[in-house]
Coordinates of C-alpha atoms in Angstrom, one line a residue:
X1 CA 30.9 32.6 26.8
X2 CA 27.7 32.9 24.8
X3 CA 26.3 29.7 26.4
X4 CA 27.1 30.8 29.8
X5 CA 25.3 34.2 29.2
X6 CA 22.2 32.4 27.7
X7 CA 22.1 30.2 30.7
X8 CA 22.1 33.2 33.1
X9 CA 19.4 34.9 31.0
X10 CA 17.3 31.7 31.2
X11 CA 17.6 31.6 35.0
X12 CA 16.8 35.4 35.3
X13 CA 13.4 35.1 33.4
X14 CA 10.8 32.7 33.4
X15 CA 9.4 34.1 30.2
X16 CA 12.7 33.1 28.5
X17 CA 12.5 29.5 29.8
X18 CA 11.2 28.2 26.5
X19 CA 14.4 29.4 24.7
X20 CA 16.4 26.5 23.3
X21 CA 19.7 25.5 21.8
X22 CA 19.6 22.9 19.2
X23 CA 23.0 22.1 17.9
X24 CA 24.5 25.4 16.5
X25 CA 20.9 27.0 16.5
X26 CA 19.7 29.3 19.1
X27 CA 15.7 29.5 19.2
X28 CA 14.7 32.6 21.3
X29 CA 11.2 33.4 22.7
X30 CA 8.9 31.6 20.3
X31 CA 5.5 33.4 20.8
X32 CA 2.1 33.6 19.5
X33 CA 0.1 36.8 20.3
X34 CA -3.3 35.6 21.9
X35 CA -5.7 35.1 19.0
X36 CA -9.3 36.1 19.6
X37 CA -11.5 33.3 20.7
X38 CA -13.1 33.0 17.3
X39 CA -10.0 33.3 15.4
X40 CA -9.3 30.7 12.6
X41 CA -5.7 31.4 12.4
X42 CA -2.9 33.0 14.4
X43 CA 0.7 34.2 13.6
X44 CA 3.8 32.9 15.3
X45 CA 7.1 34.8 15.9
X46 CA 10.6 33.5 16.9
X47 CA 14.3 34.6 16.6
X48 CA 16.8 32.2 15.3
X49 CA 20.5 32.5 15.6
X50 CA 22.9 30.2 13.6
X51 CA 26.2 30.1 15.7
X52 CA 27.6 27.4 13.4
X53 CA 29.8 27.4 10.4
X54 CA 27.4 26.1 7.7
X55 CA 24.1 27.6 6.4
X56 CA 20.9 26.3 7.9
X57 CA 17.4 26.6 6.7
X58 CA 13.9 26.5 8.3
X59 CA 12.0 24.4 6.0
X60 CA 8.8 23.7 7.9
X61 CA 6.8 23.6 11.2
X62 CA 4.1 21.5 12.6
X63 CA 1.8 21.8 15.6
X64 CA -1.4 20.0 17.0
X65 CA -2.6 23.7 17.6
X66 CA -3.4 24.1 13.9
X67 CA -4.5 21.9 11.0
X68 CA -1.8 23.4 8.9
X69 CA 1.4 25.6 9.5
X70 CA 3.4 27.5 7.0
X71 CA 6.2 30.1 6.8
X72 CA 5.2 33.5 5.3
X73 CA 6.7 36.7 4.5
X74 CA 4.9 40.1 4.2
X75 CA 5.5 42.0 0.9
X76 CA 4.2 45.7 0.2
X77 CA 2.8 46.2 -3.3
X78 CA 1.3 49.5 -4.2
X79 CA 0.9 50.4 -0.3
X80 CA -0.8 47.2 0.4
X81 CA 0.8 44.6 2.6
X82 CA 0.4 40.9 1.4
X83 CA 1.4 37.7 2.8
X84 CA 3.3 35.2 0.7
X85 CA 4.3 31.7 1.5
X86 CA 8.1 31.0 1.7
X87 CA 9.6 27.4 0.9
X88 CA 12.4 27.9 3.2
X89 CA 14.2 30.5 5.3
X90 CA 17.9 30.4 5.1
X91 CA 20.0 31.3 8.1
X92 CA 23.6 32.0 7.3
X93 CA 26.4 31.2 9.6
X94 CA 26.7 33.9 12.3
X95 CA 23.4 35.4 11.3
X96 CA 20.2 36.0 13.3
X97 CA 16.8 36.2 11.8
X98 CA 13.8 37.6 13.4
X99 CA 10.2 36.3 12.6
X100 CA 8.2 39.4 13.5
X101 CA 5.0 41.3 12.6
X102 CA 5.0 42.9 9.2
X103 CA 8.0 40.5 8.3
X104 CA 8.8 36.9 8.1
X105 CA 6.4 35.0 10.3
X106 CA 4.7 31.6 11.0
X107 CA 1.0 31.0 10.1
X108 CA -1.0 28.5 12.0
X109 CA -4.2 27.9 10.1
X110 CA -7.2 25.9 11.0
X111 CA -6.8 26.4 14.9
X112 CA -7.8 23.3 16.8
X113 CA -8.5 25.0 20.2
X114 CA -8.3 28.2 22.1
X115 CA -5.2 29.8 23.4
X116 CA -4.9 32.0 26.3
X117 CA -2.1 34.3 27.5
X118 CA 0.6 32.3 29.3
X119 CA -0.3 29.0 27.6
X120 CA 2.5 26.9 26.1
X121 CA 1.9 25.7 22.5
X122 CA 4.0 22.8 21.5
X123 CA 5.4 22.8 18.0
X124 CA 8.2 21.3 16.0
X125 CA 10.4 23.5 13.9
X126 CA 11.9 21.5 10.9
X127 CA 15.6 22.4 9.7
X128 CA 17.2 21.3 6.7
X129 CA 20.4 20.1 8.6
X130 CA 19.4 20.1 12.3
X131 CA 16.3 18.2 11.6
X132 CA 13.2 18.4 13.8
X133 CA 13.5 20.6 16.9
X134 CA 10.6 20.7 19.6
X135 CA 9.7 24.0 21.0
X136 CA 7.2 25.7 23.1
X137 CA 5.5 28.9 21.8
X138 CA 4.3 31.0 24.7
X139 CA 1.0 32.8 24.2
X140 CA 1.7 36.4 24.8
X141 CA -0.9 39.2 25.2
X142 CA -2.8 40.2 22.1
X143 CA -1.1 42.8 20.1
X144 CA -2.5 46.2 21.2
X145 CA -4.2 44.7 24.2
X146 CA -2.3 46.7 26.9
X147 CA -4.3 49.8 27.3
X148 CA -3.3 50.3 31.0
X149 CA -1.6 53.6 30.3
X150 CA -4.3 55.1 28.0
X151 CA -6.7 57.8 29.1
X152 CA -10.1 56.4 28.0
X153 CA -12.1 59.0 29.8
X154 CA -11.6 61.8 27.5
X155 CA -12.3 59.8 24.3
X156 CA -15.1 61.3 22.3
X157 CA -16.9 58.5 20.6
X158 CA -19.4 60.6 18.9
X159 CA -17.1 61.5 16.2
X160 CA -16.1 58.0 15.2
X161 CA -17.7 56.3 12.2
X162 CA -18.4 52.7 13.0
X163 CA -21.0 52.2 10.2
X164 CA -18.7 49.8 8.3
X165 CA -18.6 47.3 11.0

C-alpha cells in the first residue's frame, strides 16, 4: 500500500519525480536551495525513511557538483549555531530522518559550477548496507527568495544601518 501511494504521489507532482526507492530506503525530495552565483559551498537536504527491519546508516555522499561533500549537524552552544561533521547518520527500522536547515544536512564544498533553480544535480548517497544510491538533487528557490507577497513600498530604508557591509 505504501508503494502504491508513493507511485500516485510521484505521478501527481513533477517536483517529486526525483524521489526514489532503494531497497528498504525511501529517499524523498533531495534538494539544494539555489546558491548565490559566487558561493563556494551549498547545503543539501533530503528525507530518508527506512522501511526495513534492520538499521541503515548514511555514511557518505559524492557529487561532481562539489570538490568535497560531507554530512553535518548543527549544534547550538551559548546561543551560537555551529556546524559539526558527522561520520554517519543511523536510520533505525521504521524511522524517518529529515536533513533540513538548522539541523542535520549535507554540505557541498568547493562548488564546481553554478546551479540555477530547476536544475537537477547528480549525486551518490552511500549507505552502509544499501551501498551506493544515485539520486538527483533539485535546485529549489534560494531560501527567503520569495518576496512576492511582501509590501516593499512602505519600507523605510533610511533607518537601516548597513555600515557593516
